[in-house]
Coordinates of C-alpha atoms in Angstrom, one line a residue:
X1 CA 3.0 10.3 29.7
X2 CA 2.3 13.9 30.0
X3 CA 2.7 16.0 26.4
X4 CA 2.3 19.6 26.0
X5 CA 2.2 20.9 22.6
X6 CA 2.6 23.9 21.0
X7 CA 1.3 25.5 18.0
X8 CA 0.2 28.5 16.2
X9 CA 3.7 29.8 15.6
X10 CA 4.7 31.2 12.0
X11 CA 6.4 34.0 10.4
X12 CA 4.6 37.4 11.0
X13 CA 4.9 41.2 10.0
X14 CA 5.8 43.3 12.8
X15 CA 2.7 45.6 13.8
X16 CA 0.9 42.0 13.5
X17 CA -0.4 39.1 15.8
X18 CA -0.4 35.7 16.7
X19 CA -2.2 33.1 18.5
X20 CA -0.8 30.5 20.1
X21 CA -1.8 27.5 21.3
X22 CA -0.6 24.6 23.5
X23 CA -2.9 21.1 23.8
X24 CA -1.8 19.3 27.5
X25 CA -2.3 15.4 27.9
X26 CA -1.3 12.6 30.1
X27 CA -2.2 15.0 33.0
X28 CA -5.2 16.5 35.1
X29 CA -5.0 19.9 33.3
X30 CA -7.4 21.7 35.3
X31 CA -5.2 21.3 38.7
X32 CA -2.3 22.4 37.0
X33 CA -1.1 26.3 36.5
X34 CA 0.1 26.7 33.4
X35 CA 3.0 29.2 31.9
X36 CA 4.7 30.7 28.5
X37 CA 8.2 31.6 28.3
X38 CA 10.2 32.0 25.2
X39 CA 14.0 31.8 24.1
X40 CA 15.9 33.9 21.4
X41 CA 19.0 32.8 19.8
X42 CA 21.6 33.5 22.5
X43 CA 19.7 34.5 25.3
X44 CA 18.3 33.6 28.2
X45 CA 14.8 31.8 28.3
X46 CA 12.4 34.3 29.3
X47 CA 9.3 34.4 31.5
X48 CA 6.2 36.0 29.3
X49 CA 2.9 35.0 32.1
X50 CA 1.4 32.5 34.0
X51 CA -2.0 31.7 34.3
X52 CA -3.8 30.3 37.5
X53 CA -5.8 25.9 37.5
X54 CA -8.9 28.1 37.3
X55 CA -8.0 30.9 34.9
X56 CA -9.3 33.4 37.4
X57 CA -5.5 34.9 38.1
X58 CA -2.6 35.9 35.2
X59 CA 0.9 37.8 36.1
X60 CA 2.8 39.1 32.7
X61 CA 6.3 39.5 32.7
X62 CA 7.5 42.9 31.6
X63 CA 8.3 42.3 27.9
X64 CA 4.5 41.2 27.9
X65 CA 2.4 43.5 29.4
X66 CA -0.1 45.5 27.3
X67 CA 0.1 43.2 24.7
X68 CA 0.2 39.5 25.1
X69 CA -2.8 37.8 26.9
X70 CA -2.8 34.3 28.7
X71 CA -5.7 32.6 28.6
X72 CA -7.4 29.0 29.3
X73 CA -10.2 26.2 28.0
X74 CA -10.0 23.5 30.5
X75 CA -12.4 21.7 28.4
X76 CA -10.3 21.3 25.8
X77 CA -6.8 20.9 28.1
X78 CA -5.6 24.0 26.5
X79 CA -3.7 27.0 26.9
X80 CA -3.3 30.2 24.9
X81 CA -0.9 33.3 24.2
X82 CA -2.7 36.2 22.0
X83 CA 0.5 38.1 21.0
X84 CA -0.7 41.5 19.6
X85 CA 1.4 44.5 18.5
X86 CA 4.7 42.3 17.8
X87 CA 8.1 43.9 17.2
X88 CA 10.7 41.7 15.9
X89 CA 12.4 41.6 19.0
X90 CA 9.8 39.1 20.0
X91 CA 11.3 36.6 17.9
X92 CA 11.7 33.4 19.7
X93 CA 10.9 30.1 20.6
X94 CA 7.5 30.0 22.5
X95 CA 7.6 27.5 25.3
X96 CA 4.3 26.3 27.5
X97 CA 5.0 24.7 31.1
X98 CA 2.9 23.4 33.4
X99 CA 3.6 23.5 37.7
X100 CA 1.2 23.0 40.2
X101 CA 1.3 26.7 41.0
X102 CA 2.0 29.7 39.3
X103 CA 4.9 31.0 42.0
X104 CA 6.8 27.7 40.9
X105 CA 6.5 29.3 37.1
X106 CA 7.8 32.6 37.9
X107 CA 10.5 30.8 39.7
X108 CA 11.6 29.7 35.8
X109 CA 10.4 26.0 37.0
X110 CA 7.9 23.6 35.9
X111 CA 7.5 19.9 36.2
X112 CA 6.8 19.8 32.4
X113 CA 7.7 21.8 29.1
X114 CA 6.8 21.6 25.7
X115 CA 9.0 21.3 22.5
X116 CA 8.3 24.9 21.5
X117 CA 6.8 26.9 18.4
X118 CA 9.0 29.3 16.8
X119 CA 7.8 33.0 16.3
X120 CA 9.6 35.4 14.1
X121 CA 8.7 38.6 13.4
X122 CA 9.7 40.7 10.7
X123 CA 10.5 44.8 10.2

């Protein structure tokens, strides 16, 4: 079955960054667009980027851009988030999806989500 796993979440100072990872299987990663969202304790889950099959195309969300880069190894089925500059207002739990196109992501869809990696940030 398909898996996406995250990882690379921790507790970090704010000024600081993070990488995070997420490891796809059970599925042709390459054909897939793959996404990041995140979720704070009583909020709405929220769109951070999406990143095109090839890796050739990203779109950032607001709260992301200038900061957080979306990148892709399709030789190793993975996806990354570089999270630079974090405020502790980016404390959340980091999602990855995967849709077969990066419109369907924006559209807060995806045919498969991950269990999430928990990022907090502190002042």
């Amino acid at each position: 079955q398909v898996q996406l796993v995250e990882s690379g979440g921790g507790l970090v100072q704010a000024g600081g960054s993070l990488r995070l990872s997420c490891a796809a299987s059970g599925l042709t990663f390459s054909a897939f667009a793959m996404g990041w969202f995140r979720q704070a304790p009583g909020k709405e889950r929220e769109f951070i980027g999406t990143i095109s099959w090839s890796g050739s195309s990203t779109y950032y969300g607001d709260s992301a851009k200038g900061r957080f880069t979306i990148s892709r190894d399709n030789a190793k089925n993975t996806v990354y988030l570089q999270m630079n500059s974090l405020k502790p207002e980016d404390t959340a739990v980091y999602y990855c999806a995967a849709a077969q196109a990066m419109a369907v992501l924006r559209r807060y869809q995806s045919d498969y989500w991950g269990q999430g990696t928990q990022v907090t940030v502190s002042s």
